[in-house]
PDB file of C-alpha atoms in Angstrom:
ATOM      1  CA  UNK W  15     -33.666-159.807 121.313  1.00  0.00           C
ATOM      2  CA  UNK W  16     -30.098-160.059 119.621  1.00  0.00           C
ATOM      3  CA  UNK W  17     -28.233-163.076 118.852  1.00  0.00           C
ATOM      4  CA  UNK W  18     -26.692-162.624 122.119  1.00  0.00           C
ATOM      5  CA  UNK W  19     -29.664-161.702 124.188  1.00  0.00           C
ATOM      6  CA  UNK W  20     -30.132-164.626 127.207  1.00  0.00           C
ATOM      7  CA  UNK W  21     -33.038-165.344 128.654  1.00  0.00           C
ATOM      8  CA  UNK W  22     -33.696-168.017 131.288  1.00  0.00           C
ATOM      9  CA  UNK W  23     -37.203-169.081 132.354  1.00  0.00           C
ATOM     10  CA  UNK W  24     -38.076-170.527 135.890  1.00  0.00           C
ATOM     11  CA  UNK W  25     -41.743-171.897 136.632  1.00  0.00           C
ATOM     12  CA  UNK W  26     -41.967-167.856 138.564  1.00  0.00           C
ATOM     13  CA  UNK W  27     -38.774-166.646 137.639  1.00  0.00           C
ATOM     14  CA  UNK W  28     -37.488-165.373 133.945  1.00  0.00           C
ATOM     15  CA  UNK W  29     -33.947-163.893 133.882  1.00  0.00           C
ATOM     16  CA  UNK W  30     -33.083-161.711 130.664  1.00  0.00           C
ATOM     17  CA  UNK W  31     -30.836-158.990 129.893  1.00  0.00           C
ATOM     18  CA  UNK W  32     -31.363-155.612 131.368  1.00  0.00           C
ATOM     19  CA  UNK W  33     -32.759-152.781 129.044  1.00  0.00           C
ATOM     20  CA  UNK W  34     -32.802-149.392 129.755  1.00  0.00           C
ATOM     21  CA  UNK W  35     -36.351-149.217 130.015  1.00  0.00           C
ATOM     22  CA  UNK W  36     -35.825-151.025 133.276  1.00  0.00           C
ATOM     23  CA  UNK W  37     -34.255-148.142 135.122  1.00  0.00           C
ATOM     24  CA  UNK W  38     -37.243-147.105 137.544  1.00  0.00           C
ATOM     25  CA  UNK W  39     -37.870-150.822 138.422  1.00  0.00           C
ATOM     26  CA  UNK W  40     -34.329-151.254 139.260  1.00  0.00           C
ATOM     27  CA  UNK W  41     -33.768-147.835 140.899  1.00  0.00           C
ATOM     28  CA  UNK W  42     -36.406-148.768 143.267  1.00  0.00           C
ATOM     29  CA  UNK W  43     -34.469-151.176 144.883  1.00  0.00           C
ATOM     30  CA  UNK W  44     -31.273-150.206 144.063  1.00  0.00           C
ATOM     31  CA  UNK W  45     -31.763-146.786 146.142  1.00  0.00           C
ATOM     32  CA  UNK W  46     -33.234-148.787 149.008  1.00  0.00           C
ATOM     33  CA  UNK W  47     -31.308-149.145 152.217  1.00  0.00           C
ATOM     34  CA  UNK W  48     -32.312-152.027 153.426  1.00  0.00           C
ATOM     35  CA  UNK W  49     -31.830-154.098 150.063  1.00  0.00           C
ATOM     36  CA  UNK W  50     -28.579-152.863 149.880  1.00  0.00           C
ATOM     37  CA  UNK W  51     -27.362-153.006 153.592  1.00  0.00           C
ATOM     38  CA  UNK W  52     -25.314-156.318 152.913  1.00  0.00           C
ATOM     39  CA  UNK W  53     -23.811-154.787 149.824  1.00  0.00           C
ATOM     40  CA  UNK W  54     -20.311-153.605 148.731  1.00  0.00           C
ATOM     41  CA  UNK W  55     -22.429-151.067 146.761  1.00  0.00           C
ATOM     42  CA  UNK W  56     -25.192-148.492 147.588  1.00  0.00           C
ATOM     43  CA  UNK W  57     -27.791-147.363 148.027  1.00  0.00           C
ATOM     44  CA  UNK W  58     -27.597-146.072 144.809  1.00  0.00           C
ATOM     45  CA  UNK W  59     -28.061-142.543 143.174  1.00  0.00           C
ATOM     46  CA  UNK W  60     -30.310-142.292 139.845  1.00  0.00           C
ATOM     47  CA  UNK W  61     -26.714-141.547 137.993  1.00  0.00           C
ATOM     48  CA  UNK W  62     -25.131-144.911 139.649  1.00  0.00           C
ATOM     49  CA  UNK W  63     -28.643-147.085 139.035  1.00  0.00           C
ATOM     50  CA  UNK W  64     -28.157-145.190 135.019  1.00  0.00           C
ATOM     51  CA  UNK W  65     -24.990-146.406 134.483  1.00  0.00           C
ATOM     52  CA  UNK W  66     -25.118-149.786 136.011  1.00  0.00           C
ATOM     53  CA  UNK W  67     -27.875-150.240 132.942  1.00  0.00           C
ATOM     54  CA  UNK W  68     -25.826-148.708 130.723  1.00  0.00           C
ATOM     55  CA  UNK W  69     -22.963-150.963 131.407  1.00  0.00           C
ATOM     56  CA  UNK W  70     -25.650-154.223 131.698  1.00  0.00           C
ATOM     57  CA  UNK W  71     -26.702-153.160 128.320  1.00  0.00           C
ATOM     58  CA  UNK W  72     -23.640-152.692 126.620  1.00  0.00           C
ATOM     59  CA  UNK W  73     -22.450-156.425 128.121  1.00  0.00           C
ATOM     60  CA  UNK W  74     -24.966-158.119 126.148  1.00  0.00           C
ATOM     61  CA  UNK W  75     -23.793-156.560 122.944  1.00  0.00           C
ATOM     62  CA  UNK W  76     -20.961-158.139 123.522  1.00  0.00           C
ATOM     63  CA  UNK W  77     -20.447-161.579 121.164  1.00  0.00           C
ATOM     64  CA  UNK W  78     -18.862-164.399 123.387  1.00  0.00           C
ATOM     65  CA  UNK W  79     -19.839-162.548 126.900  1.00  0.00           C
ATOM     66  CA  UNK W  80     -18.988-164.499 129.889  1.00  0.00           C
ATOM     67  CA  UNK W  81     -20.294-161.834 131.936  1.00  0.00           C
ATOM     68  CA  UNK W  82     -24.552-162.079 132.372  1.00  0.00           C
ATOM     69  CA  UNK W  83     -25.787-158.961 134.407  1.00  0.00           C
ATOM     70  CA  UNK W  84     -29.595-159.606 134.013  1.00  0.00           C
ATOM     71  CA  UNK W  85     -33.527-158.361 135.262  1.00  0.00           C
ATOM     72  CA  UNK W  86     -35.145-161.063 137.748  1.00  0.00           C
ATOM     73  CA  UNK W  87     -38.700-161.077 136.264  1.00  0.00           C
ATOM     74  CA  UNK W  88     -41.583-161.896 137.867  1.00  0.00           C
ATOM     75  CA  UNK W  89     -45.381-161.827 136.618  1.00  0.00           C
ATOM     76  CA  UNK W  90     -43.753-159.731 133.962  1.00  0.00           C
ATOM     77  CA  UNK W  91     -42.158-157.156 136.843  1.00  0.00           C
ATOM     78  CA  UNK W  92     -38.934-156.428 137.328  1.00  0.00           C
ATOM     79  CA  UNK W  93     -38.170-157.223 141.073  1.00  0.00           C
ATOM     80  CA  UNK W  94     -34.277-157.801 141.138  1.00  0.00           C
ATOM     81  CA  UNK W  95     -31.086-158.142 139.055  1.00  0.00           C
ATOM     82  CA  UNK W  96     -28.904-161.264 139.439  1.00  0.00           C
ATOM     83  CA  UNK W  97     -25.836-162.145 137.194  1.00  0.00           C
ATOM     84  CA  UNK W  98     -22.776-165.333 136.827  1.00  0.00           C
ATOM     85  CA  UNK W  99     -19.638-164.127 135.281  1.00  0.00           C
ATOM     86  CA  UNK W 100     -16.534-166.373 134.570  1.00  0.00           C
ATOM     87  CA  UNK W 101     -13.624-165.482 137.150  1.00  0.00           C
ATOM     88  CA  UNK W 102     -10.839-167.757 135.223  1.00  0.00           C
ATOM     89  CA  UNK W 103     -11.401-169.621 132.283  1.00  0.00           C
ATOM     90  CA  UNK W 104      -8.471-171.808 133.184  1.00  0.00           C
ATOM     91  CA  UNK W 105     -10.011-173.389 136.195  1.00  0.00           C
ATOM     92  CA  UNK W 106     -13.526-173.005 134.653  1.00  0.00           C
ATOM     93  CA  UNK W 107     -14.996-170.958 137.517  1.00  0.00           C
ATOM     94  CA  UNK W 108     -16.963-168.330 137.863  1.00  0.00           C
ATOM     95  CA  UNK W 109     -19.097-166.342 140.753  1.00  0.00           C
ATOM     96  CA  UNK W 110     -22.548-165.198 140.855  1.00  0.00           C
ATOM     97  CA  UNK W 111     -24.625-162.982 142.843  1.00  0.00           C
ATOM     98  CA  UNK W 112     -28.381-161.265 143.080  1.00  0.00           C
ATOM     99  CA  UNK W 113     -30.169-158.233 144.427  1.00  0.00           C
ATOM    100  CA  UNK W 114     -33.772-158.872 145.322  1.00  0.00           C
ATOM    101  CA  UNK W 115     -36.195-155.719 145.934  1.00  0.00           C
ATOM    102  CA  UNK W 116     -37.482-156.327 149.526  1.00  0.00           C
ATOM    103  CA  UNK W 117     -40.949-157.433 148.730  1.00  0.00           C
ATOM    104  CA  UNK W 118     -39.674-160.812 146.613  1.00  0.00           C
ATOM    105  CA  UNK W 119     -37.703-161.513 150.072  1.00  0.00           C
ATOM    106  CA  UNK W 120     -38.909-165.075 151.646  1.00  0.00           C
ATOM    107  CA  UNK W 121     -41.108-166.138 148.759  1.00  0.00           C
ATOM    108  CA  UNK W 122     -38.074-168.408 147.085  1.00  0.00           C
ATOM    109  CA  UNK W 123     -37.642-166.004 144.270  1.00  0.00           C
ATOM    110  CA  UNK W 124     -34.006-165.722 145.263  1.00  0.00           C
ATOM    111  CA  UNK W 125     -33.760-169.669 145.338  1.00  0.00           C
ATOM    112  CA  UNK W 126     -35.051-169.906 142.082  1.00  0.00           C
ATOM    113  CA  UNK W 127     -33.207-167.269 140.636  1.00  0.00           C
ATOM    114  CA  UNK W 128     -30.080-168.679 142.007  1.00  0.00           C
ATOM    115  CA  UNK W 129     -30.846-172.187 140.225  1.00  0.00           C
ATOM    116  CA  UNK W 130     -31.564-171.000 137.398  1.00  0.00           C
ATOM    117  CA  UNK W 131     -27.942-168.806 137.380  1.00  0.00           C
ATOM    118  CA  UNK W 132     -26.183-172.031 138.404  1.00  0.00           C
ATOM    119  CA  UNK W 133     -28.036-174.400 136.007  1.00  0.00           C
ATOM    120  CA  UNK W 134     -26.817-171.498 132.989  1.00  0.00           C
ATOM    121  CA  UNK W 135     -23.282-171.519 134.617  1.00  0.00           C
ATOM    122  CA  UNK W 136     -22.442-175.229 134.890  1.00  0.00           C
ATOM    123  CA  UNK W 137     -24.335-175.726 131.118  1.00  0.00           C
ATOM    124  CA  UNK W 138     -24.074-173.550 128.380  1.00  0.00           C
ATOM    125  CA  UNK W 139     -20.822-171.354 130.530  1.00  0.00           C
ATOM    126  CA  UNK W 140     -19.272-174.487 130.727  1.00  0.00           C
ATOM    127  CA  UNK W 141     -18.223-173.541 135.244  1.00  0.00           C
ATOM    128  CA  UNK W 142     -17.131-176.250 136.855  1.00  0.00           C
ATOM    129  CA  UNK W 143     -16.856-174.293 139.949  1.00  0.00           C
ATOM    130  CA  UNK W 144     -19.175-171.601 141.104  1.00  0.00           C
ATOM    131  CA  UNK W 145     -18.440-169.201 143.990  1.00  0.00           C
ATOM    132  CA  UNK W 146     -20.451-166.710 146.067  1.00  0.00           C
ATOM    133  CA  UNK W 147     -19.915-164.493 149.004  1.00  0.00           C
ATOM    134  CA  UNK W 148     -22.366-162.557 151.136  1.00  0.00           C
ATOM    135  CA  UNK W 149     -21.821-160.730 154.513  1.00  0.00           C
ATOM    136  CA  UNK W 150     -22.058-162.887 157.313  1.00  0.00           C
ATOM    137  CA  UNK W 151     -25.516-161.443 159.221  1.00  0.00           C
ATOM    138  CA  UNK W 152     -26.831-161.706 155.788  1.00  0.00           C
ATOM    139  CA  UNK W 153     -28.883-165.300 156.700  1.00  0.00           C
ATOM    140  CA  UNK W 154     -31.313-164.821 153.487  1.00  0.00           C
ATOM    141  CA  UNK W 155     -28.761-165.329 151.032  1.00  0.00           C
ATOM    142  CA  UNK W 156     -27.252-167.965 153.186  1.00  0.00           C
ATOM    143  CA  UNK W 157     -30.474-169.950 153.015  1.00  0.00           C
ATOM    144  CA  UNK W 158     -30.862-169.327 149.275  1.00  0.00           C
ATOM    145  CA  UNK W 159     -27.405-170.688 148.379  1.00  0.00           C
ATOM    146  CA  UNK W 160     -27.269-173.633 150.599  1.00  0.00           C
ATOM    147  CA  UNK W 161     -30.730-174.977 149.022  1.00  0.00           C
ATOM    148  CA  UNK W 162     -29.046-174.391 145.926  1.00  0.00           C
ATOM    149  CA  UNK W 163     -26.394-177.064 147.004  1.00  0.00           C
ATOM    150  CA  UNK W 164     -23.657-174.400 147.772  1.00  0.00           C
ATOM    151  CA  UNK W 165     -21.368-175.444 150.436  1.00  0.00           C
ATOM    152  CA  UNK W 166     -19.631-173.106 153.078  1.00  0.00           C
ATOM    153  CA  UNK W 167     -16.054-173.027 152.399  1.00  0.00           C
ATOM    154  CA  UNK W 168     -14.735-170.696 155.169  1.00  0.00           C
ATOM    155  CA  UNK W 169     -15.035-167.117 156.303  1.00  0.00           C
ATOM    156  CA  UNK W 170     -12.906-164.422 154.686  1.00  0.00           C
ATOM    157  CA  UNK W 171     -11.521-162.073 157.008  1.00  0.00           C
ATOM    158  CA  UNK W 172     -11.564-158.367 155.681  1.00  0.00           C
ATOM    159  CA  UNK W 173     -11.849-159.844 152.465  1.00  0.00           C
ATOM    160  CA  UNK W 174     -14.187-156.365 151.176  1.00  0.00           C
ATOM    161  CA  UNK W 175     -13.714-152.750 151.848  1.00  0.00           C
ATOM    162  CA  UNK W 176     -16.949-150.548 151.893  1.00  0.00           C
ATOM    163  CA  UNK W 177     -17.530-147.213 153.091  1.00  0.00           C
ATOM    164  CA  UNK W 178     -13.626-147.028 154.203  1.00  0.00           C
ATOM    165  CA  UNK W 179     -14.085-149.894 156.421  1.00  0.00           C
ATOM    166  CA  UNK W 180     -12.740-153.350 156.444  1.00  0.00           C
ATOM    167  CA  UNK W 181     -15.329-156.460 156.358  1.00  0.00           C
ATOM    168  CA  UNK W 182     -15.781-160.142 156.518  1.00  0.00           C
ATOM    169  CA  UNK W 183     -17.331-162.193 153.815  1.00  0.00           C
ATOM    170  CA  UNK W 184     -18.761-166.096 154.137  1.00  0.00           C
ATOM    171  CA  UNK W 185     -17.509-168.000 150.845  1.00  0.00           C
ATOM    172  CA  UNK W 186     -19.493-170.611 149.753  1.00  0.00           C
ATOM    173  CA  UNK W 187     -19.515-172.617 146.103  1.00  0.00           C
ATOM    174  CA  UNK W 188     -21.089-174.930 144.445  1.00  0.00           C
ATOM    175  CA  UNK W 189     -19.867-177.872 141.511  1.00  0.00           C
ATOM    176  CA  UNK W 190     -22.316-179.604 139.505  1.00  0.00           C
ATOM    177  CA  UNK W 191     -22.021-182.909 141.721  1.00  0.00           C
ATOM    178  CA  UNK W 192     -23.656-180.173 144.524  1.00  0.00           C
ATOM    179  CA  UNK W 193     -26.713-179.752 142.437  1.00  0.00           C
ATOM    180  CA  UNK W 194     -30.154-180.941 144.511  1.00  0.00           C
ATOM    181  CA  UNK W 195     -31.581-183.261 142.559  1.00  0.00           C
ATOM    182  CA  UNK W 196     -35.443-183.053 141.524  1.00  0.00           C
TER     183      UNK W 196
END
């Protein structure tokens, strides 16, 4: 690990930085239909999966990142990649998101990883506000950010545009007064 190498440690999850040696673990869900259905992104090639590590990699080089594009670990595994990144450092916000491979869907891994994002964001980022967005038939991530105290804030009408085509996005965020307690 470098000085500027993160790593964040659930009681199931750990969240680090994505090395290269993690392309076949990601590819395998980054190629995958149905994990990426909801996306703005994919399914992706082995060239698009390559350079997404390359450019993961070459952010935590980076001294005084705000941006944290890292490998959702668990039992060791790579099963996901999840990241926070500061959107003005103004207002203090930021926005975070995660990509699950299919078989950690259900199990809480995505609630967990989520926390432990948020918990990094509103401490050592420094966020006092945290926003995310999802499609709207997309009821798994809904669940995992509202037991991570998100709250919905509205519905964004063609707020993305994938595959040529117009779409809707739910916004939700969280501040550090949302946070569940215990």
């Amino acid at each position: 690990m470098t000085n500027n190498s993160i790593r964040l440690q659930g009681p199931r999850v750990t969240l680090r930085d994505i090395e290269p040696g993690d392309l076949d673990a990601v590819h395998a869900f980054t190629s995958d239909p149905t994990v990426t259905q909801w996306s703005t992104w994919g399914p992706n090639t082995l060239a698009e999966t390559r350079a997404f590590i390359a450019a993961a990699a070459a952010e935590a080089g980076q001294p005084g990142r705000n941006l944290f594009t890292l490998a959702v670990l668990v039992e060791d595994r790579v099963v996901g990649t999840a990241g926070v990144w500061g959107k003005s450092a103004a207002d203090s916000t930021g926005e975070l998101g995660y990509t699950l491979h299919q078989d950690m869907w259900g199990r809480g891994i995505g609630t967990e990883t989520a926390g432990l994002l948020l918990a990094h964001a509103f401490g050592p980022m420094g966020l006092e506000r945290v926003e995310a967005t999802c499609h709207p038939e997309n009821t798994g991530s809904v669940r995992v950010l509202e037991k991570n105290g998100f709250v919905f804030e509205g519905r964004l009408r063609a707020h993305k545009k994938v595959n040529g085509a117009r779409r809707d996005s739910l916004l939700f965020a969280a501040l550090p007064s949302d946070r569940p307690r215990g």
